[in-house]
Coordinates of C-alpha atoms and ligand atoms in Angstrom, one line a residue:
X1 CA 8.8 57.6 -76.4
X2 CA 8.0 54.3 -75.2
X3 CA 9.9 52.0 -72.9
X4 CA 8.9 48.8 -72.4
X5 CA 8.9 45.0 -72.7
X6 CA 9.9 44.1 -76.4
X7 CA 9.6 40.2 -76.1
X8 CA 9.6 37.8 -72.8
X9 CA 10.3 34.0 -73.0
X10 CA 10.6 31.6 -69.9
X11 CA 12.0 28.3 -68.4
X12 CA 11.0 26.1 -65.7
X13 CA 11.5 22.9 -63.8
X14 CA 9.6 20.2 -66.0
X15 CA 9.2 18.3 -63.4
X16 CA 6.9 18.1 -60.7
X17 CA 4.9 16.7 -57.6
X18 CA 1.0 16.8 -57.7
X19 CA 0.2 19.1 -54.7
X20 CA -2.8 16.6 -53.7
X21 CA 0.1 14.1 -53.2
X22 CA 2.8 16.3 -50.8
X23 CA -1.0 17.0 -49.1
X24 CA -1.6 13.4 -48.1
X25 CA 1.6 12.5 -47.4
X26 CA 2.1 16.0 -45.0
X27 CA -1.6 15.0 -43.5
X28 CA -3.2 18.2 -44.7
X29 CA -6.5 18.3 -46.3
X30 CA -6.0 18.5 -50.3
X31 CA -9.0 20.7 -50.5
X32 CA -6.7 23.7 -48.2
X33 CA -4.1 23.5 -50.6
X34 CA -6.6 23.2 -53.7
X35 CA -9.1 25.4 -53.0
X36 CA -7.8 27.8 -50.3
X37 CA -4.6 28.4 -51.6
X38 CA -5.1 27.8 -55.7
X39 CA -2.2 25.1 -55.7
X40 CA -2.9 22.1 -58.1
X41 CA 1.6 21.4 -58.8
X42 CA 4.7 21.5 -57.3
X43 CA 7.6 22.1 -59.9
X44 CA 10.8 20.9 -58.5
X45 CA 14.7 21.4 -59.2
X46 CA 16.0 17.9 -61.1
X47 CA 19.2 17.0 -60.1
X48 CA 21.3 18.7 -62.9
X49 CA 19.3 22.8 -62.8
X50 CA 19.8 25.2 -60.4
X51 CA 19.3 28.9 -60.7
X52 CA 22.1 29.6 -63.3
X53 CA 20.3 26.7 -65.5
X54 CA 17.3 28.3 -65.7
X55 CA 18.6 32.0 -65.9
X56 CA 20.4 30.5 -69.0
X57 CA 17.8 28.6 -70.9
X58 CA 15.4 31.6 -70.0
X59 CA 18.1 34.3 -71.9
X60 CA 19.4 31.6 -74.5
X61 CA 15.4 31.2 -75.8
X62 CA 14.8 34.8 -75.7
X63 CA 18.5 35.5 -77.9
X64 CA 17.3 32.5 -80.6
X65 CA 13.3 32.9 -80.5
X66 CA 14.0 36.6 -81.2
X67 CA 16.9 36.3 -83.1
X68 CA 18.9 38.8 -80.9
X69 CA 22.1 40.7 -82.2
X70 CA 23.7 40.2 -78.7
X71 CA 26.2 43.5 -80.0
X72 CA 23.0 45.4 -79.5
X73 CA 22.9 44.4 -75.9
X74 CA 23.9 46.8 -73.0
X75 CA 22.9 45.5 -70.3
X76 CA 22.0 41.8 -68.9
X77 CA 20.4 42.6 -65.4
X78 CA 19.4 39.5 -63.8
X79 CA 16.5 39.4 -60.5
X80 CA 17.7 36.5 -58.2
X81 CA 17.5 35.4 -54.4
X82 CA 19.3 32.3 -55.5
X83 CA 22.6 33.6 -55.6
X84 CA 25.1 30.5 -55.4
X85 CA 28.3 33.0 -54.3
X86 CA 28.6 36.0 -52.0
X87 CA 30.6 37.5 -54.6
X88 CA 30.3 36.3 -58.1
X89 CA 26.8 37.1 -59.8
X90 CA 24.6 34.9 -61.9
X91 CA 24.8 37.3 -64.3
X92 CA 28.3 36.5 -64.4
X93 CA 27.9 32.8 -65.3
X94 CA 25.2 34.0 -67.5
X95 CA 27.4 36.1 -69.9
X96 CA 30.1 33.0 -69.8
X97 CA 28.0 30.3 -71.2
X98 CA 25.9 32.9 -73.3
X99 CA 29.3 33.4 -75.1
X100 CA 29.9 29.7 -75.1
X101 CA 26.9 29.1 -76.8
X102 CA 26.6 32.7 -79.2
X103 CA 30.5 33.0 -79.9
X104 CA 33.6 34.8 -77.8
X105 CA 33.1 38.4 -77.1
X106 CA 30.0 38.9 -77.9
X107 CA 28.8 40.3 -74.7
X108 CA 32.5 42.2 -73.8
X109 CA 30.8 45.8 -73.1
X110 CA 27.5 44.6 -71.8
X111 CA 27.1 45.4 -68.3
X112 CA 25.7 43.0 -66.0
X113 CA 25.3 42.7 -62.2
X114 CA 22.8 40.9 -60.4
X115 CA 19.8 42.7 -57.9
X116 CA 18.5 41.3 -54.5
X117 CA 16.0 42.5 -52.3
X118 CA 13.9 39.2 -52.2
X119 CA 10.8 38.7 -54.9
X120 CA 10.7 42.0 -55.9
X121 CA 14.7 42.3 -57.1
X122 CA 13.6 41.7 -60.6
X123 CA 11.5 44.6 -60.6
X124 CA 13.8 46.8 -59.4
X125 CA 16.3 45.5 -62.5
X126 CA 13.4 46.0 -64.6
X127 CA 13.0 49.8 -63.0
X128 CA 16.6 50.4 -63.8
X129 CA 16.7 49.3 -67.4
X130 CA 14.0 51.3 -68.1
X131 CA 15.4 54.3 -67.1
X132 CA 18.5 53.2 -69.1
X133 CA 16.3 53.3 -72.6
X134 CA 14.8 55.8 -71.2
X135 CA 18.2 57.8 -71.7
X136 CA 19.6 55.8 -74.3
X137 CA 16.1 54.7 -76.5
X138 CA 18.6 53.5 -79.5
X139 CA 19.9 50.6 -76.7
X140 CA 18.7 47.3 -75.4
X141 CA 18.7 45.9 -72.4
X142 CA 17.9 42.0 -71.0
X143 CA 16.4 41.3 -67.6
X144 CA 16.6 38.1 -66.1
X145 CA 14.4 36.9 -63.1
X146 CA 15.6 33.4 -61.9
X147 CA 15.0 31.0 -58.4
X148 CA 14.7 28.3 -56.5
X149 CA 11.8 28.7 -54.3
X150 CA 12.8 26.1 -51.7
X151 CA 11.5 25.5 -48.3
X152 CA 12.3 23.1 -45.2
X153 CA 10.3 20.2 -45.6
X154 CA 7.4 20.1 -43.4
X155 CA 7.4 23.6 -43.1
X156 CA 4.5 25.9 -43.8
X157 CA 6.5 27.1 -46.9
X158 CA 6.8 23.3 -48.3
X159 CA 3.7 23.3 -50.9
X160 CA 4.2 26.9 -51.9
X161 CA 7.9 25.6 -53.7
X162 CA 8.4 26.4 -57.5
X163 CA 11.5 27.1 -59.8
X164 CA 12.1 28.6 -63.1
X165 CA 13.3 31.8 -64.6
X166 CA 11.9 34.5 -66.8
X167 CA 13.5 36.7 -69.2
X168 CA 12.3 40.0 -71.1
X169 CA 14.1 42.4 -73.7
X170 CA 13.6 45.9 -72.6
X171 CA 13.7 48.3 -75.4
X172 CA 11.8 51.3 -76.9
X173 CA 8.7 50.8 -78.5
X174 CA 8.3 48.0 -77.0
X175 CA 6.3 44.9 -78.8
X176 CA 4.1 43.7 -75.5
X177 CA 3.8 46.1 -73.2
X178 CA 5.1 50.1 -72.8
X179 CA 5.1 51.5 -68.9
X180 CA 4.2 54.8 -67.9
X181 CA 6.3 56.7 -66.0
X182 CA 4.8 56.8 -62.5
X183 CA 6.0 54.3 -60.5
X184 CA 5.2 54.0 -56.5
X185 CA 7.0 53.1 -53.5
X186 CA 6.8 52.0 -49.9
X187 CA 9.3 50.1 -47.7
X188 CA 9.7 49.2 -44.4
X189 CA 12.9 47.2 -42.5
X190 CA 11.6 44.1 -41.4
X191 CA 12.0 40.3 -40.6
X192 CA 9.1 39.0 -42.4
X193 CA 11.4 36.4 -44.4
X194 CA 14.9 36.4 -45.1
X195 CA 17.7 33.8 -45.9
X196 CA 20.2 34.7 -43.2
X197 CA 24.0 33.5 -42.8
X198 CA 23.9 30.4 -39.8
X199 CA 26.2 28.6 -37.6
X200 CA 25.5 25.2 -37.7
X201 CA 26.6 22.1 -36.3
X202 CA 28.4 19.4 -39.3
X203 CA 26.1 16.9 -37.3
X204 CA 23.3 18.9 -37.6
X205 CA 24.2 19.2 -41.3
X206 CA 24.7 15.9 -42.2
X207 CA 21.2 14.8 -40.0
X208 CA 19.4 17.4 -43.0
X209 CA 21.1 15.8 -45.0
X210 CA 21.3 19.0 -47.1
X211 CA 24.8 19.5 -47.9
X212 CA 27.5 18.9 -50.3
X213 CA 30.1 17.0 -49.8
X214 CA 32.5 19.2 -49.6
X215 CA 31.0 20.2 -46.8
X216 CA 33.0 17.0 -45.1
X217 CA 36.0 18.5 -44.7
X218 CA 35.3 21.6 -42.8
X219 CA 35.5 21.9 -38.7
X220 CA 32.6 20.7 -36.7
X221 CA 31.1 24.1 -36.2
X222 CA 30.6 26.6 -39.7
X223 CA 29.0 29.0 -41.1
X224 CA 26.4 28.5 -44.0
X225 CA 23.9 29.8 -46.0
X226 CA 21.3 27.8 -46.3
X227 CA 18.7 28.1 -49.7
X228 CA 15.4 27.9 -47.4
X229 CA 14.0 30.7 -45.9
X230 CA 13.6 31.5 -42.2
X231 CA 10.2 33.0 -42.1
X232 CA 7.0 34.1 -40.6
X233 CA 4.6 33.0 -42.7
X234 CA 1.2 35.3 -41.3
X235 CA 3.8 38.1 -40.5
X236 CA 4.8 37.8 -44.3
X237 CA 1.0 38.4 -45.5
X238 CA 0.8 41.2 -43.0
X239 CA 3.9 42.9 -44.3
X240 CA 2.9 42.4 -47.6
X241 CA -0.6 44.1 -47.3
X242 CA 0.6 47.0 -45.3
X243 CA 3.3 47.9 -48.4
X244 CA 1.5 47.0 -51.2
X245 CA -1.6 49.1 -49.7
X246 CA 0.6 52.1 -49.2
X247 CA 2.1 52.0 -52.6
X248 CA -1.0 51.6 -53.8
X249 CA -2.3 54.9 -52.1
X250 CA 1.2 56.5 -52.8
X251 CA 0.2 55.5 -56.6
X252 CA -3.0 57.2 -56.9
X253 CA -1.0 60.2 -55.5
X254 CA 1.0 60.5 -58.2
X255 CA -1.8 60.2 -60.6
X256 CA -3.7 63.2 -58.7
X257 CA -6.7 61.0 -59.5
X258 CA -9.1 60.0 -57.1
X259 CA -10.6 57.0 -59.5
X260 CA -11.4 54.2 -58.2
X261 CA -7.7 52.8 -59.5
X262 CA -8.0 49.4 -60.1
X263 CA -11.3 50.1 -62.5
X264 CA -9.0 51.1 -64.9
X265 CA -6.8 48.2 -65.4
X266 CA -7.9 45.4 -67.8
X267 CA -5.8 42.7 -65.5
X268 CA -4.0 43.1 -62.2
X269 CA -0.5 41.8 -62.1
X270 CA 0.9 41.2 -58.3
X271 CA 3.7 39.0 -56.8
X272 CA 1.9 35.6 -56.4
X273 CA 4.2 33.5 -53.9
X274 CA 1.4 31.4 -54.2
X275 CA -1.6 31.2 -57.1
X276 CA -4.4 33.1 -54.1
X277 CA -2.0 34.9 -52.6
X278 CA -2.8 38.5 -54.8
X279 CA -6.9 37.5 -54.2
X280 CA -6.1 37.0 -50.5
X281 CA -4.2 39.9 -49.9
X282 CA -6.6 42.7 -52.6
X283 CA -9.6 42.5 -50.7
X284 CA -8.6 45.6 -48.5
X285 CA -7.7 47.7 -51.0
X286 CA -10.9 47.1 -52.5
X287 CA -12.5 47.9 -50.0
X288 CA -10.8 51.2 -49.4
X289 CA -10.3 52.7 -52.8
X290 CA -14.6 53.0 -53.2
X291 CA -15.8 55.3 -50.8
X292 CA -19.7 53.2 -51.7
X293 CA -17.7 49.6 -50.1
X294 CA -16.5 51.2 -46.8
X295 CA -14.4 53.4 -45.4
X296 CA -12.9 53.5 -41.7
X297 CA -15.7 56.2 -40.4
X298 CA -18.2 53.8 -40.9
X299 CA -17.6 51.8 -38.2
X300 CA -14.9 50.8 -35.7
X301 CA -11.5 49.8 -35.8
X302 CA -12.2 46.5 -34.2
X303 CA -15.2 45.9 -37.1
X304 CA -12.0 46.5 -40.0
X305 CA -10.9 42.8 -40.5
X306 CA -14.3 41.8 -40.3
X307 CA -15.8 43.9 -43.1
X308 CA -12.9 43.6 -45.2
X309 CA -13.3 39.8 -45.0
X310 CA -17.1 40.6 -45.8
X311 CA -16.1 42.2 -48.9
X312 CA -13.4 39.3 -49.9
X313 CA -16.1 37.1 -49.9
X314 CA -18.9 38.8 -51.7
X315 CA -19.8 37.9 -54.9
X316 CA -18.9 41.2 -55.9
X317 CA -15.3 40.7 -55.2
X318 CA -15.0 37.1 -57.0
X319 CA -16.0 38.2 -60.0
X320 CA -13.6 41.3 -59.8
X321 CA -11.1 38.4 -59.0
X322 CA -12.5 36.1 -62.0
X323 CA -11.5 39.2 -64.6
X324 CA -8.8 40.7 -63.2
X325 CA -7.1 38.7 -61.6
X326 CA -7.6 35.1 -62.5
X327 CA -5.5 35.4 -65.3
X328 CA -2.0 35.7 -63.7
X329 CA -3.1 32.7 -61.7
X330 CA -3.1 30.1 -64.2
X331 CA 0.4 29.3 -64.3
X332 CA 1.1 29.6 -60.7
X333 CA -1.3 27.0 -59.7
X334 CA 1.1 25.0 -62.3
X335 CA 4.7 25.8 -61.6
X336 CA 4.1 27.2 -57.6
X337 CA 6.7 29.9 -56.5
X338 CA 9.4 31.3 -58.8
X339 CA 10.6 34.3 -56.0
X340 CA 11.7 37.0 -58.3
X341 CA 10.0 35.9 -61.7
X342 CA 6.6 35.4 -60.0
X343 CA 4.9 38.5 -60.8
X344 CA 6.7 38.7 -64.5
X345 CA 4.9 35.0 -65.0
X346 CA 1.9 36.2 -64.2
X347 CA 2.0 39.1 -66.8
X348 CA 3.2 36.0 -69.4
X349 CA 0.1 33.4 -67.3
X350 CA -2.2 36.6 -68.2
X351 CA -0.8 37.4 -71.9
X352 CA -0.7 33.8 -72.7
X353 CA -4.6 33.3 -71.8
X354 CA -5.9 36.0 -74.0
X355 CA -4.1 34.8 -76.6
X356 CA -5.2 31.2 -76.2
X357 CA -8.5 32.5 -75.8
X358 CA -8.5 35.1 -78.5
X359 CA -9.2 38.4 -76.9
X360 CA -8.1 41.1 -78.2
X361 CA -6.1 43.7 -74.9
X362 CA -4.2 45.6 -77.2
X363 CA -4.4 49.4 -75.8
X364 CA -5.8 48.5 -72.0
X365 CA -3.6 48.9 -69.2
X366 CA -2.8 46.6 -66.8
X367 CA -1.7 47.1 -63.2
X368 CA 1.4 45.8 -61.3
X369 CA 1.9 45.2 -57.5
X370 CA 5.2 43.7 -57.3
X371 CA 5.9 43.0 -53.2
X372 CA 9.9 41.8 -51.7
X373 CA 10.1 40.7 -48.0
X374 CA 12.3 43.0 -46.0
X375 CA 10.0 44.5 -46.9
X376 CA 9.4 46.7 -50.0
X377 CA 6.4 47.0 -52.6
X378 CA 6.4 49.1 -56.0
X379 CA 3.1 50.3 -58.1
X380 CA 3.4 50.7 -61.6
X381 CA 1.0 50.1 -64.1
X382 CA 1.6 49.6 -68.0
X383 CA -0.1 50.1 -71.8
X384 CA -0.3 46.8 -73.8
X385 CA 0.7 47.1 -77.3
X386 CA -0.4 46.4 -81.2
X387 CA 1.9 43.9 -81.4
X388 CA 1.8 41.9 -78.5
X389 CA 0.0 38.4 -80.0
X390 CA 2.9 38.5 -82.9
X391 CA 5.4 38.9 -79.8
X392 CA 3.9 36.1 -78.0
X393 CA 3.3 33.6 -80.7
X394 CA 6.9 31.6 -79.9
X395 CA 6.5 31.6 -76.6
X396 CA 3.5 28.5 -75.7
X397 CA 3.5 28.8 -72.0
X398 CA 0.7 26.1 -71.2
X399 CA 1.3 23.7 -74.1
X400 CA 4.8 23.6 -72.4
X401 CA 3.7 23.2 -68.5
X402 CA 1.6 20.4 -69.7
X403 CA 4.2 18.4 -71.1
X404 CA 5.8 18.6 -67.3
X405 CA 6.5 14.8 -65.6
X406 CA 5.2 14.0 -62.4
X407 CA 7.1 12.6 -60.1
X408 CA 6.6 10.5 -56.8
X409 CA 6.6 11.8 -53.1
X410 CA 9.6 9.7 -52.6
X411 CA 11.8 11.1 -55.6
X412 CA 11.1 14.6 -54.5
X413 CA 12.2 14.1 -51.2
X414 CA 15.4 12.8 -52.9
X415 CA 15.6 15.7 -54.8
X416 CA 15.2 18.3 -52.1
X417 CA 18.0 16.0 -49.6
X418 CA 20.3 16.8 -52.5
X419 CA 20.4 12.4 -52.4
X420 CA 19.5 11.7 -56.0
X421 CA 21.8 11.6 -58.3
X422 CA 20.5 10.3 -61.8
X423 CA 18.3 13.5 -63.2
X424 CA 14.8 12.6 -63.1
X425 CA 14.2 13.4 -67.3
X426 CA 17.1 13.8 -69.6
X427 CA 18.3 17.2 -70.6
X428 CA 17.5 18.2 -73.8
X429 CA 18.3 21.4 -75.8
X430 CA 19.0 23.3 -72.5
X431 CA 21.6 23.9 -70.4
X432 CA 23.0 21.7 -67.1
X433 CA 25.0 21.7 -64.7
X434 CA 27.8 19.4 -65.4
X435 CA 30.3 19.9 -61.9
X436 CA 31.5 21.6 -58.9
X437 CA 35.1 22.1 -58.7
X438 CA 36.3 20.5 -55.7
X439 CA 40.1 19.7 -56.1
X440 CA 41.8 23.4 -57.1
X441 CA 41.9 25.1 -54.1
X442 CA 42.4 28.5 -56.2
X443 CA 38.5 27.1 -58.0
X444 CA 37.1 24.7 -55.1
X445 CA 33.2 25.8 -55.1
X446 CA 33.1 26.8 -58.6
X447 CA 30.3 25.9 -61.0
X448 CA 30.6 24.4 -64.2
X449 CA 27.6 24.6 -67.2
X450 CA 27.2 22.4 -70.0
X451 CA 24.6 23.2 -73.2
X452 CA 23.0 19.4 -73.9
X453 CA 21.4 19.3 -77.9
Ligands
ACO1 C1 7.7 34.7 -49.8 C2 6.4 35.8 -49.9 O1 6.2 36.4 -50.7 S1 6.3 36.8 -48.2 C3 3.8 36.6 -48.5 C4 3.4 35.4 -48.4 N1 4.4 34.7 -47.4 C5 5.1 33.2 -47.9 O2 5.0 32.6 -49.1 C6 6.1 32.8 -47.1 C7 5.8 30.8 -47.4 N2 4.4 30.5 -46.9 C8 3.9 30.3 -46.0 O3 4.4 31.0 -44.7 C9 2.2 29.9 -46.2 O4 2.3 28.5 -46.6 C10 1.1 30.9 -46.2 C11 1.4 31.9 -45.0 C12 1.2 31.4 -47.4 C13 0.2 30.4 -46.3 O5 -0.3 29.7 -44.9 P1 -1.4 28.8 -44.0 O6 -1.5 28.6 -42.7 O7 -1.0 28.0 -44.8 O8 -2.7 29.0 -44.8 P2 -3.4 29.9 -44.5 O9 -4.5 29.9 -42.8 O10 -3.2 31.8 -44.3 O11 -4.9 29.9 -45.5 C14 -5.3 28.9 -45.8 C15 -6.3 29.6 -46.7 O12 -7.0 27.8 -46.9 C16 -8.5 28.2 -46.8 N3 -9.3 26.5 -46.5 C17 -8.7 25.8 -45.4 N4 -8.9 24.6 -45.2 C18 -10.1 24.3 -46.4 C19 -10.7 23.5 -47.2 N5 -10.9 22.2 -46.5 N6 -11.3 23.7 -48.4 C20 -11.1 25.4 -48.8 N7 -10.2 26.0 -48.3 C21 -9.8 25.5 -47.0 C22 -8.5 29.1 -45.7 O13 -9.8 29.7 -45.3 C23 -7.8 29.9 -46.0 O14 -8.4 30.9 -46.8 P3 -8.9 32.4 -46.2 O15 -8.0 32.8 -45.2 O16 -8.6 33.5 -47.8 O17 -9.9 32.0 -46.1

């Protein structure tokens, strides 16, 4: 029996800053961001949007577009690293909103939970739901990945920001992609990127202006959880490379194959914190998994990185990137980082590209290389199913991304500092954050959302 993704939908922030505008304001060469990292636009949440809003919108679209009967859904598992609460999961908010829209008690027996492991939490949720459906083939599950990839102003991560969600229906006999049973994992506990609770003075919060006004009543020194991570960019790249390489070669062992694995994949879907991360990180695996290219015996360890760089710049590798990686990069260039959703947006981007260019990919294999800081990689593969095109007909990814509204640099900065009070784009047919409770002691901090027609 096959298990996999039967339907997919998304919701991304529909306002953006051209990356060139940010580059000029920050005194960075635009070519570095555009040609070096593959960035074109950076999406950013509007005043009424947060991770719950994106997740709820993607989920609502999935339900409506695919006429899902909610009684059939046994699980809604959320991958996120943008939790708005240390106790109440985003999944609990989603249940409430879906019941508001589709009827009280529609999900009363549905199991819901959040999975958090940086950017790989959505893949963990997927793997769990696949196992569940394998055991219960008549049942269905939904995976929602939702995040706001927010970095400090002027930081090295600022130009990789983005926001949005991807939702997927997981069933037996899926229409889009069926996953194989082999999954390889590589794990190591490191501090490459994390979001710790930090003790911070009230003064510092006010200077940062990144606070909500209800902090005003707190003591001078408080412990807060910031949306923005503490990170070491180059070290996080090294961890990404080390984990994905180890998981890739474990996967080869699991499959017990001497064949160059990536040659068996029509497309390669990787976690893309920015568009060109995959192509910059994969050259090592590309070089190592083919005896003709290099293998450690051919050169001293000191030559190793140079040799990898050389391979990465070769025409052969460029051709490989264009064929196998570029379709996944297209949406990332126009959106930015989606954290848990990035790998699934890469899948959607690839499918939408082949759909728009009318390429038949049914029966081909896709390879997946997932990564989450902290750190963990999972490598797995799936086969595209005969009905993938009909399942994708309503998604219209690139048409939707074209409708994004450009914002000025000043608007971006005031959104980042939470100074803007009125939405840039009036909401329509979507969930919005209505208010945060500030008065009632037993509800302080509770977030309330509403649907806007
Ligand atoms: C969150 C996670 O997923 S962990 C894994 C990734 N880590 C992150 O996303 C953390 C947040 N982000 C960051 O810290 C940073 O944005 C990073 C680490 C991703 C990038 O760091 P930077 O210092 O900005 O860029 P870096 O020097 O690594 O690369 C710039 C690239 O642009 C190229 N470049 C520079 N100038 C130009 C130019 N004028 N024209 C063309 N290319 C240029 C460089 O050659 C280099 O590419 P190459 O190494 O492939 O040759």
